[in-house]
Coordinates of C-alpha atoms in Angstrom, one line a residue:
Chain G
X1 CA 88.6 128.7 80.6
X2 CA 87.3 129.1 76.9
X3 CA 84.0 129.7 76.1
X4 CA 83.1 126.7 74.3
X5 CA 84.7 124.7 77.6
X6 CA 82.5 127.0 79.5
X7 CA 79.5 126.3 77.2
X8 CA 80.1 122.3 77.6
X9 CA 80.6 122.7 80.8
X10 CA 76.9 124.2 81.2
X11 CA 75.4 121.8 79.0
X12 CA 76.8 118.8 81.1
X13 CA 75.3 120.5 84.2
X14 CA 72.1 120.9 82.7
X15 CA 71.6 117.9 81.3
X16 CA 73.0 115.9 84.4
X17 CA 69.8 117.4 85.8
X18 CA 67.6 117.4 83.4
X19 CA 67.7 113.4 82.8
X20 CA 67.2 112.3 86.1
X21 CA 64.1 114.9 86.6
X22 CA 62.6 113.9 82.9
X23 CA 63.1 109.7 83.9
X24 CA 61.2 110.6 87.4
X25 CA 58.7 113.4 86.1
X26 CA 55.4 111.2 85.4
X27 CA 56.6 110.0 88.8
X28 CA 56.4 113.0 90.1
X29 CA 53.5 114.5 88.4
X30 CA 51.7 111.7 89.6
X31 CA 49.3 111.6 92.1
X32 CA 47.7 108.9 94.6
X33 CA 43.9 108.8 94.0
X34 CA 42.4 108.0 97.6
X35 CA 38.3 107.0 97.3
X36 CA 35.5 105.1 95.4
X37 CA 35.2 104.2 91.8
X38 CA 31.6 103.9 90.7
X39 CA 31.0 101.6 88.3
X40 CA 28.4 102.9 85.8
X41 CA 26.4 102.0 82.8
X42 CA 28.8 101.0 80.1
X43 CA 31.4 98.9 82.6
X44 CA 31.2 95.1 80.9
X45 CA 33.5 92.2 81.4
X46 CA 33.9 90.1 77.6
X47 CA 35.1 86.2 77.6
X48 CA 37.6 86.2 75.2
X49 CA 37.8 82.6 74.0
X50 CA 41.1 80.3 73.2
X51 CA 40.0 80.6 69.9
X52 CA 39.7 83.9 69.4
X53 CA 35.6 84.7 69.6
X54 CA 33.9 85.7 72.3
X55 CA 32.0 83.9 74.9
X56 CA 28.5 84.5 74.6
X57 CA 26.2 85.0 78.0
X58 CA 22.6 84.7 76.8
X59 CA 21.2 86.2 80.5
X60 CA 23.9 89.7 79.4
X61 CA 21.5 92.8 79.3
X62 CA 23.4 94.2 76.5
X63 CA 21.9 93.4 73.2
X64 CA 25.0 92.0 72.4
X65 CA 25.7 89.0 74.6
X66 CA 29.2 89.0 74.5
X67 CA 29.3 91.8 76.8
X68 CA 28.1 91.1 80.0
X69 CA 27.4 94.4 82.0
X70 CA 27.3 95.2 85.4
X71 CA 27.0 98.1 88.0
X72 CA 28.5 99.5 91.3
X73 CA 27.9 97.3 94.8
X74 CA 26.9 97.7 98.2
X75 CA 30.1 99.4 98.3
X76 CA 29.6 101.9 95.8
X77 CA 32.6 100.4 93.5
X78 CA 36.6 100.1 94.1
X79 CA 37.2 101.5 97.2
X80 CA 40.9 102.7 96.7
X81 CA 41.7 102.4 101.1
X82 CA 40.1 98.7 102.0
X83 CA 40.6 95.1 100.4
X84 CA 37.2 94.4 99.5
X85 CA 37.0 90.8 100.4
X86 CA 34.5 88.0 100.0
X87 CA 32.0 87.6 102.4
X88 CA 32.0 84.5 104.4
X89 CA 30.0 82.0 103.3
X90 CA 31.1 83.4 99.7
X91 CA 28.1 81.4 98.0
X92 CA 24.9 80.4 97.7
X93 CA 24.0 77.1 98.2
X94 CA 23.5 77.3 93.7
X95 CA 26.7 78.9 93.3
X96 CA 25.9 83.0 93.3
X97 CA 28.3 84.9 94.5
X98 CA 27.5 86.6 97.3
X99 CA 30.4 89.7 97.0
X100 CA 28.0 92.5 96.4
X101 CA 30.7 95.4 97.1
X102 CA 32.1 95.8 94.0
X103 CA 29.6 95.4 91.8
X104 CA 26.4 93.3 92.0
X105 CA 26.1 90.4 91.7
X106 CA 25.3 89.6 87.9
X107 CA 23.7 87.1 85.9
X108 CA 26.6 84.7 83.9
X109 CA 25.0 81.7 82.3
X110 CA 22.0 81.3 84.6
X111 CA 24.7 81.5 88.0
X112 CA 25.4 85.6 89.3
X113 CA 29.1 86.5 89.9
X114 CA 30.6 88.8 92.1
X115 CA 34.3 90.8 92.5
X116 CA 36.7 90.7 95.0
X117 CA 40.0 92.6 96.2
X118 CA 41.9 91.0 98.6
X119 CA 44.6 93.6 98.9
X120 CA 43.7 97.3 98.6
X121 CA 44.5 98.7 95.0
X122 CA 46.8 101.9 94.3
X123 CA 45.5 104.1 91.8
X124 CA 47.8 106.6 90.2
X125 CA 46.8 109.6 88.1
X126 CA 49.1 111.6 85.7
X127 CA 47.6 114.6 84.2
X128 CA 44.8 112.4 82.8
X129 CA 46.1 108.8 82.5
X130 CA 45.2 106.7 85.5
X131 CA 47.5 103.5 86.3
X132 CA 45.8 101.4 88.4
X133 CA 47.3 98.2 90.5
X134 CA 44.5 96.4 90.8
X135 CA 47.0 93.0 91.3
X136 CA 44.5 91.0 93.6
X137 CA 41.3 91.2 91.9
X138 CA 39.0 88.0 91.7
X139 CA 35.7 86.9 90.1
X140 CA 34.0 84.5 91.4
X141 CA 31.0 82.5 89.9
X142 CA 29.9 79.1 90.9
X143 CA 31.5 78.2 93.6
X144 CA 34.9 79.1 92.1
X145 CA 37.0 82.1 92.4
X146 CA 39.1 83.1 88.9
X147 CA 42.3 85.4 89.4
X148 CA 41.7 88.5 87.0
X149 CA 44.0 91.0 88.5
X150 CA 46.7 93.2 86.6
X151 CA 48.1 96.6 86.3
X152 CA 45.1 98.8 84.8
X153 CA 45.1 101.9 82.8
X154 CA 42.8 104.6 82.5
X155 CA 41.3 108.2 82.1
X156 CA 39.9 110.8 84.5
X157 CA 39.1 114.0 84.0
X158 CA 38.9 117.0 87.6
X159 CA 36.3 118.8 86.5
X160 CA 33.4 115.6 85.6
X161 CA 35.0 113.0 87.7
X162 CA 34.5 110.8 85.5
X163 CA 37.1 108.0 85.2
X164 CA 37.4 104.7 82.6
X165 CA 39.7 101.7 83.3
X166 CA 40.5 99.1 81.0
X167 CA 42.7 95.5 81.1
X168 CA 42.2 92.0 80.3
X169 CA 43.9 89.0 82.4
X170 CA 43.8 85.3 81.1
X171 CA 42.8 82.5 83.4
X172 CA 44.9 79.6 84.2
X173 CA 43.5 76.6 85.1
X174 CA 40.1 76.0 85.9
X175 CA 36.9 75.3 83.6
X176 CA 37.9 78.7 81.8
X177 CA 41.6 77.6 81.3
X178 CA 43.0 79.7 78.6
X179 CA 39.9 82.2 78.2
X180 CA 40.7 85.9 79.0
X181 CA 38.8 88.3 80.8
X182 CA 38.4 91.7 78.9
X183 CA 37.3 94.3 81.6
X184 CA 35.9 97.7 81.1
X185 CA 34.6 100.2 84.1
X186 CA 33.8 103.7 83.8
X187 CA 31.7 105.6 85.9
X188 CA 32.9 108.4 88.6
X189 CA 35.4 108.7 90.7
X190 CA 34.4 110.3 94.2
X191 CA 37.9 111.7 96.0
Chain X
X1 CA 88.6 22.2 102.6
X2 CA 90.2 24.4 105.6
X3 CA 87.9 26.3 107.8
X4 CA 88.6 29.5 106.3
X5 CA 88.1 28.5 102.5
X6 CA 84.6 26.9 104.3
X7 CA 83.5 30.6 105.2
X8 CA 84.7 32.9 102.4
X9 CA 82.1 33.3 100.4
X10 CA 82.4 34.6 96.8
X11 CA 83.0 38.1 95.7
X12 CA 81.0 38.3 92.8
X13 CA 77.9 37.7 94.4
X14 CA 78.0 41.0 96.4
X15 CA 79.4 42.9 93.9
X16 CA 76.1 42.1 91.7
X17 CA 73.8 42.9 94.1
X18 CA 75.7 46.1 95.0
X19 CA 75.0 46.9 91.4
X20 CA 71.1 46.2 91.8
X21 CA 70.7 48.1 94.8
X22 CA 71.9 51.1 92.7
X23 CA 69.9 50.5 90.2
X24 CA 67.0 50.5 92.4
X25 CA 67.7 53.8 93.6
X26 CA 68.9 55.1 90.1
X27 CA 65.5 54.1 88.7
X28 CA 63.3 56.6 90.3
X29 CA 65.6 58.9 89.7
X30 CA 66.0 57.9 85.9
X31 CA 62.2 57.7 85.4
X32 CA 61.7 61.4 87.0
X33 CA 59.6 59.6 89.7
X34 CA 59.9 62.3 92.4
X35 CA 58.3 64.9 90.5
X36 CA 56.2 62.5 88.5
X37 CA 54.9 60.3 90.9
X38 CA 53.1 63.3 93.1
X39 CA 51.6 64.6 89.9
X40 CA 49.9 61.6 89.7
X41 CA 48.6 61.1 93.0
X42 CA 47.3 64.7 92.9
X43 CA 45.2 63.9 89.4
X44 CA 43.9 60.8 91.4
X45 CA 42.8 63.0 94.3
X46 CA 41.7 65.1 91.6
X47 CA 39.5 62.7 89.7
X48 CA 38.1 60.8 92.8
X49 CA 35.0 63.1 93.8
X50 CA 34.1 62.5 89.7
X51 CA 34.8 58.9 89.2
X52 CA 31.9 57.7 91.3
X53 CA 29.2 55.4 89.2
X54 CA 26.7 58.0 91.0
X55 CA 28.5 61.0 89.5
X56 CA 29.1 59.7 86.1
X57 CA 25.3 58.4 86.2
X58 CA 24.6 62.4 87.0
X59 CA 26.3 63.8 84.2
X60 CA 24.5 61.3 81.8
X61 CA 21.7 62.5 83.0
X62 CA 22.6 66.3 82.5
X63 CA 23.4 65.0 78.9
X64 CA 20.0 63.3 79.0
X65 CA 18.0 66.7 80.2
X66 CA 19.8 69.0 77.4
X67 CA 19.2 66.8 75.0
X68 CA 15.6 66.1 75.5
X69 CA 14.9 69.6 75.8
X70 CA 16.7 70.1 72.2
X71 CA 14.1 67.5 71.2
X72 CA 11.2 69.3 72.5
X73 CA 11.9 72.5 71.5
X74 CA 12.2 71.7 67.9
X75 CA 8.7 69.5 68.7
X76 CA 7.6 72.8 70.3
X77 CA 8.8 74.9 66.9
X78 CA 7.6 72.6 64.5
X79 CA 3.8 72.7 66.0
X80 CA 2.9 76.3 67.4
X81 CA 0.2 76.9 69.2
X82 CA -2.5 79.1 67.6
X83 CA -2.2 82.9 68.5
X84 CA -0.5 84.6 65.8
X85 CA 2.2 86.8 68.1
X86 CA 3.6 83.6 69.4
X87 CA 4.0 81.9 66.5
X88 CA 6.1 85.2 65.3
X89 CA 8.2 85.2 68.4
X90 CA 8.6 80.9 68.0
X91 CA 9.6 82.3 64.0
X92 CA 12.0 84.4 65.1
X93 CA 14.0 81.6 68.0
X94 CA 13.3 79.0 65.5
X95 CA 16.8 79.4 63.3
X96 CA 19.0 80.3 66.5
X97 CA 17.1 76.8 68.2
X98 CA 17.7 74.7 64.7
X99 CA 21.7 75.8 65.1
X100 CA 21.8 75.2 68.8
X101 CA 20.1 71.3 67.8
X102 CA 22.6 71.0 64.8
X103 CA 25.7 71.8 67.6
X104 CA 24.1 69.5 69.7
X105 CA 24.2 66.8 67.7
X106 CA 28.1 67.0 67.8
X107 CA 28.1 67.7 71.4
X108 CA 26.0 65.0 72.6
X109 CA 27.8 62.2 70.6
X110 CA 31.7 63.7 71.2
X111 CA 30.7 64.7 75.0
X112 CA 28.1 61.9 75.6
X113 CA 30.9 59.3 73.6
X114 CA 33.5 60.8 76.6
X115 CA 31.4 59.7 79.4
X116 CA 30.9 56.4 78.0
X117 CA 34.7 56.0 77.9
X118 CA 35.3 57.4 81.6
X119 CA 32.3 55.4 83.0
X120 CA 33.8 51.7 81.2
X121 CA 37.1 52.9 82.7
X122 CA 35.5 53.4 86.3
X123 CA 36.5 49.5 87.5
X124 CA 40.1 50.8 86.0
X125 CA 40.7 53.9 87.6
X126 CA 39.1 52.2 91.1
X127 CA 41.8 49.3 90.6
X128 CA 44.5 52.0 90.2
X129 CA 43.2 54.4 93.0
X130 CA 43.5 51.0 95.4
X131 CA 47.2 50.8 94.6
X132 CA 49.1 52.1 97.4
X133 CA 49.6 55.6 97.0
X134 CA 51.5 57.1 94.0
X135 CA 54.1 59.5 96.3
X136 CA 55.4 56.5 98.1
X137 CA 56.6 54.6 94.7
X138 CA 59.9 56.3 94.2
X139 CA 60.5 54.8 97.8
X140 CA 59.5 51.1 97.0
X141 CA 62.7 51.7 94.8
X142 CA 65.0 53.8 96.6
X143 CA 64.7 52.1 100.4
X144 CA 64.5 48.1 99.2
X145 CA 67.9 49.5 96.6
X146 CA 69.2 51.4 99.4
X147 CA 69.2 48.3 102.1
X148 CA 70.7 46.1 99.2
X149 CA 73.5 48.5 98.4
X150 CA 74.3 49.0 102.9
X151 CA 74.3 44.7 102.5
X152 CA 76.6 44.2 99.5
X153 CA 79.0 47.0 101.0
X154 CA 78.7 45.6 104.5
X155 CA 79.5 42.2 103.0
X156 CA 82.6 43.4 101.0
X157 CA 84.1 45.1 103.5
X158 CA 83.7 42.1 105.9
X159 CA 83.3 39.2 104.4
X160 CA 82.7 37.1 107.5
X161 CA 79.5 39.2 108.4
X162 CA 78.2 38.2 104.9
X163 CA 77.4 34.5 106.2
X164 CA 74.2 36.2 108.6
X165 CA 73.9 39.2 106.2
X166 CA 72.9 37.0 103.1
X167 CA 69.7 36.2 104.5
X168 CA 68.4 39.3 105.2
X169 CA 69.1 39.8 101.5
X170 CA 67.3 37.1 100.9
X171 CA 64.2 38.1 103.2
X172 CA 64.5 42.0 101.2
X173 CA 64.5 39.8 97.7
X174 CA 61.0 37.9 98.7
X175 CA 60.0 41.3 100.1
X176 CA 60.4 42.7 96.5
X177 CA 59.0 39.3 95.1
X178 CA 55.5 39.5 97.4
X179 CA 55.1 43.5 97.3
X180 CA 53.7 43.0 93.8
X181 CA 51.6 40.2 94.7
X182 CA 50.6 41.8 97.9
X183 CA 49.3 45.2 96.6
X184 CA 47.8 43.1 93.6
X185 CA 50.3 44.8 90.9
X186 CA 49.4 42.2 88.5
X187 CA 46.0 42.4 88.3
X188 CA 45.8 46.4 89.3
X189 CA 48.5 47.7 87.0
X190 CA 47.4 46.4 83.6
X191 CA 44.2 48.3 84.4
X192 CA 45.8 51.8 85.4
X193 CA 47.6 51.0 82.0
X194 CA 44.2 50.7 79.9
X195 CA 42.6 53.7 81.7
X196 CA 45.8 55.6 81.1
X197 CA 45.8 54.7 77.2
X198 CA 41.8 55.8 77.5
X199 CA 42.9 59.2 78.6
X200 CA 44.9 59.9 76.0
X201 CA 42.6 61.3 74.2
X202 CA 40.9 63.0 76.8
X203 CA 43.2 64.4 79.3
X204 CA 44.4 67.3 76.3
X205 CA 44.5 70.7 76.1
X206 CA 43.6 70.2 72.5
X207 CA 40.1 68.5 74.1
X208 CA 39.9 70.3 77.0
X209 CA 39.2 73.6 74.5
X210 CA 36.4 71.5 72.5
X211 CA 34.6 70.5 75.7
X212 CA 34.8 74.4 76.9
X213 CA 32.9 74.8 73.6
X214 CA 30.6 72.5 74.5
X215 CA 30.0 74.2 77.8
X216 CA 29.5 78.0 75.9
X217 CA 27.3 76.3 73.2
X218 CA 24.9 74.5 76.1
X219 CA 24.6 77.8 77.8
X220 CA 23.4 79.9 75.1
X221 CA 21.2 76.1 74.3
X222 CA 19.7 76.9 77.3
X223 CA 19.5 80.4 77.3
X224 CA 17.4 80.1 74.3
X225 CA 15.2 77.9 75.7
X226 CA 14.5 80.3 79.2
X227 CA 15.2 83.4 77.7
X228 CA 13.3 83.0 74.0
X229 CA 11.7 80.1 73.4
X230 CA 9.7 78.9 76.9
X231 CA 8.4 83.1 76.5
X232 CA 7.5 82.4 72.9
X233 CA 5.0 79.6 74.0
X234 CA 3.7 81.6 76.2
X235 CA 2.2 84.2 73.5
X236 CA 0.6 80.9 71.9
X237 CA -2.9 79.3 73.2
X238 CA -0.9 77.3 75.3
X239 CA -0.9 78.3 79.1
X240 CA 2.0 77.5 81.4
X241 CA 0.5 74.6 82.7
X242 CA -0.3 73.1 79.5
X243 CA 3.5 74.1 78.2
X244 CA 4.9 72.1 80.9
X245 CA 2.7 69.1 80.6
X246 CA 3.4 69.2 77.1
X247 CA 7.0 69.9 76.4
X248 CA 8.2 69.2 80.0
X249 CA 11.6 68.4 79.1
X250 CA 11.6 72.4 78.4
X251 CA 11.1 72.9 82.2
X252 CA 13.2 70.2 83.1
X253 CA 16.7 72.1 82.0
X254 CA 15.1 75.1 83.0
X255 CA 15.0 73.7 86.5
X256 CA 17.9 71.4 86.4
X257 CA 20.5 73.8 84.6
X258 CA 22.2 75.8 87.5
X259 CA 22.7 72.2 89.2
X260 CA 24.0 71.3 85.7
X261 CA 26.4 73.6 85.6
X262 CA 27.3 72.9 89.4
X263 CA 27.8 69.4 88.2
X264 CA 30.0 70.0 84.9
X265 CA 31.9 73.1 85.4
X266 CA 33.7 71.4 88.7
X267 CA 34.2 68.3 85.9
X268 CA 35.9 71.0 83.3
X269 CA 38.1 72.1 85.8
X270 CA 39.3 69.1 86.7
X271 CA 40.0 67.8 83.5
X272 CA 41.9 71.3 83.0
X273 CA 44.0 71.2 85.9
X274 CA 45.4 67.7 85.5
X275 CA 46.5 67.8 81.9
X276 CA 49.9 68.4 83.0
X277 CA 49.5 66.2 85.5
X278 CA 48.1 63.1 83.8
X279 CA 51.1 63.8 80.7
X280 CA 53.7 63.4 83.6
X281 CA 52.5 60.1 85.1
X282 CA 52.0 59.2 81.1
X283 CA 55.5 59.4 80.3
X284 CA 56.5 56.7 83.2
X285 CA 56.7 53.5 81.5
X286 CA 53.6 51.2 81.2
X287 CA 51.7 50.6 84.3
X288 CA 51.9 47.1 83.0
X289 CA 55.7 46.9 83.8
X290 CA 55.8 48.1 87.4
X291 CA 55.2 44.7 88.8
X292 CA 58.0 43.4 86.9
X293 CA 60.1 46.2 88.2
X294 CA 59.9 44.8 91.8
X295 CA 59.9 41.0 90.7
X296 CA 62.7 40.7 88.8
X297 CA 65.2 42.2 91.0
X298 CA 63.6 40.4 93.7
X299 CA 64.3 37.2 92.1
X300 CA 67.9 38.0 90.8
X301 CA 68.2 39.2 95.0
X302 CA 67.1 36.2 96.3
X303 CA 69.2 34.0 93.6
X304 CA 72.3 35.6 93.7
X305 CA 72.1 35.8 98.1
X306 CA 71.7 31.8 97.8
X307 CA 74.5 31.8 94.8
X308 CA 76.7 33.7 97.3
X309 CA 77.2 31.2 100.0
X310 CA 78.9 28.7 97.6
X311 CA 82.1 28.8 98.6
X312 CA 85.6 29.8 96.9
X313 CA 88.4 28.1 95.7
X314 CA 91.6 27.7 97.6
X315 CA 93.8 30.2 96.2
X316 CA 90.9 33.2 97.0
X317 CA 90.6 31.6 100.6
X318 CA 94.3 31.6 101.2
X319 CA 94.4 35.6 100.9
X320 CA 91.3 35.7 103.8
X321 CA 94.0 34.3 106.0
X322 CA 94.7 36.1 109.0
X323 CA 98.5 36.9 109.2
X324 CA 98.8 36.7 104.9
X325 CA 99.4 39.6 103.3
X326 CA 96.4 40.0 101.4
X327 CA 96.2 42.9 98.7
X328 CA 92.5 43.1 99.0
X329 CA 92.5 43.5 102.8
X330 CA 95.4 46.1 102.6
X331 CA 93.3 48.1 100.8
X332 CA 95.9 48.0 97.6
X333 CA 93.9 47.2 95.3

């Protein structure tokens, strides 16, 4: 056996390992976040409009009303281990939602809206990047419930806890047809 | 005349209506029926809890609130009330309000112009919801074509069973003749035509975005008038009391607009989620025609049944003969 046949033969080796392990290292870097994101001061939800402007909610608290913010729930935020489903009846007799886990209930156009999960989400954290499947998220507003789940991505950092997700979701169908929900939490994360 | 050439009826005849019955259940088929024909009983479903005269009377009168509240608040703007802080805050809404009236303008006479159209077309859409149900139309075709086609068949394969079997084609041709009649087609139909050919323009996605506008620009309307310009009155002279008795088309929205929204976001939906459906029933052809489409073959049916009887000339009857050879029979040809 030559050197050189020797050398290739150590490169083929190595490499026949190292591929596999490089295509499945964020995989297996990764870990499973299990507990509650809080959703602090700063988390907004923008209507994004067919058009290309934003919708504008005069009752936002932000001074710009394109951003309408919002803050954790009863339940303290996105619980990571339960579905956090609506609550039966799901609305007032105007049209509030009455989901107060997520977040509270707040104000869209003179009607408050709420946020459900109706499967449990899977949070995923890579050195700092969070990938979140937050799939089977809803809003719901005025009697109507809008599908604005999706894969989410994010940042944590250990030491503060403190986390920031980010995706948007168009709605089909519906008085919103075509609109897209641009979401932003941050907050902290509580293992 | 031999008794055989006395019952052998013609060939032609059953041949023809063989034909028709195909066509009947081609035509459903050809037309996309199946798939179309649900859609549009779903956009009736659809448009039935809004195509009442007490619904479309409520959203007039939405219209009616929003738009006497514009007309107040730019009353309420143009004559202040005396203390100076209010008039600063009234200063300070008054471009934002004189924008929200200018959009109004365009909103009340594109918007307000719609529910004009929908409410003249509510005798329409009531003549077309009282047609039988849109599903069941590809089967008017298909089972009256499918009968036809078992009858001509039946009738070529044994011509002697023709004699009885005619008349049942002739009963299934007045059946297609009286269905129309029956479920008032001719009356009905021409109607579902005009209040499809109304919704043109309004079942789009292209008008479906302007009316969303609508909605975003009435909200931040009324907004301004909660949030900014009611508060601003408030800092003038003028008490609450005295602001509602004044300007109470101001309090009106303010009390009226969560049920407003209740009322016209279900309506935007709606409208939304029955474009698709309301193009697919628009690409059948005319409402109009429909009647015709059960007439017509009805009349050829009940003709050509009647036509069938006549009987054939000798050398035809000959090969009906028991005992001949006849090609027909033999299955040659």
């Amino acid at each position: 056996m030559t050197n050189r046949f020797k050398l290739r033969l150590i490169a083929a080796a190595v490499s026949a390992m190292a591929v596999p392990m490089v295509a499945a290292g964020p995989g297996l870097a990764a870990q499973q976040l299990h507990g509650v994101f809080h959703i602090g001061a700063g988390s907004y939800i923008r209507m994004g409009t067919p058009s290309g402007g934003f919708f504008s909610n005069p009752y936002s608290k932000d001074a710009n009303k394109t951003y309408t913010t919002f803050l954790s729930g009863g339940g303290g935020g996105i619980r990571t281990d339960v579905a956090q489903n609506a609550p039966s009846p799901a609305f007032d007799s105007h049209g509030n939602s009455l989901a107060n886990s997520i977040i509270t209930p707040t104000n869209f156009t003179g009607i408050r809206f709420g946020v459900i999960t109706t499967l449990q989400p899977k949070f995923l954290l890579s050195g700092h990047r969070i990938t979140g499947y937050l799939r089977h998220l809803y809003a719901q507003w005025n009697k109507q419930t809008f599908y604005q789940g999706s894969i989410v991505h994010g940042t944590y950092r250990r030491r503060s806890h403190h986390y920031t997700l980010t995706w948007h979701t168009e709605v089909h169908g519906g008085p919103f047809d075509g609109y897209t929900g641009y979401w932003h939490l941050q907050g902290t994360f509580s293992p | 005349m031999t008794p055989v050439e006395a019952r052998a009826p013609k060939r032609w005849p059953l041949a023809v209506l063989a034909v028709i019955g195909i066509g009947l259940i081609l035509a459903p088929v050809a037309f996309g029926m199946f798939s179309k024909a649900p859609d549009g009983a779903s956009m009736m479903t659809s448009f039935s809890p809004f195509m009442t005269r007490h619904r479309l009377d409520g959203f007039q009168a939405d219209m009616r609130d929003v738009g006497n509240a514009v007309a107040q608040g730019q009353q309420a703007i143009r004559h202040p009330g005396r203390a100076r802080g209010g008039n600063r805050l009234l200063a300070r809404v008054a471009p934002q309000f004189a924008s929200f009236a200018r959009q109004w303008r365009g909103v009340d006479s594109d918007m307000g112009g719609m529910l004009v159209k929908i409410k003249a077309n509510l005798p329409n859409y009531q003549a077309m919801a009282a047609l039988p149900s849109f599903r069941l139309f590809p089967w008017f075709f298909v089972i009256p074509g499918a009968i036809l086609l078992v009858l001509a068949a039946t009738g070529l394969a044994r011509v002697a069973a023709w004699r009885a079997l005619r008349w049942v084609a002739v009963v299934l041709g007045i059946a297609l003749v009286l269905a129309p009649v029956g479920a008032q087609m001719f009356s009905r139909a021409p109607k579902g035509a005009q209040m499809m050919s109304t919704f043109k323009t309004i079942e789009t996605r292209h008008h479906l975005r302007r009316i969303q506008g609508y909605f975003s620009e009435m909200a931040v309307g009324q907004g301004l008038v909660q949030l900014e310009l009611v508060p601003a009155l408030r800092h003038t002279d003028l008490g609450a009391a005295q602001i509602q008795a004044r300007y109470p088309a101001l309090h009106t929205l303010d009390a009226s607009w969560v049920h407003i929204l209740n009322d016209m976001t279900p309506m935007i939906a709606a409208m939304s989620n029955n474009i698709n459906d309301y193009q697919a029933i628009a690409s059948l052809p005319s409402f109009r025609l429909f009647p015709w489409f059960f007439l017509l073959p009805g009349v050829l049916v009940i003709v050509i049944a009647l036509l069938g009887d006549r009987r054939r000339g000798r050398g035809a009857a000959e090969r009906e003969r028991p005992g001949l050879f006849n090609p027909v029979n033999q299955g040659v040809t």
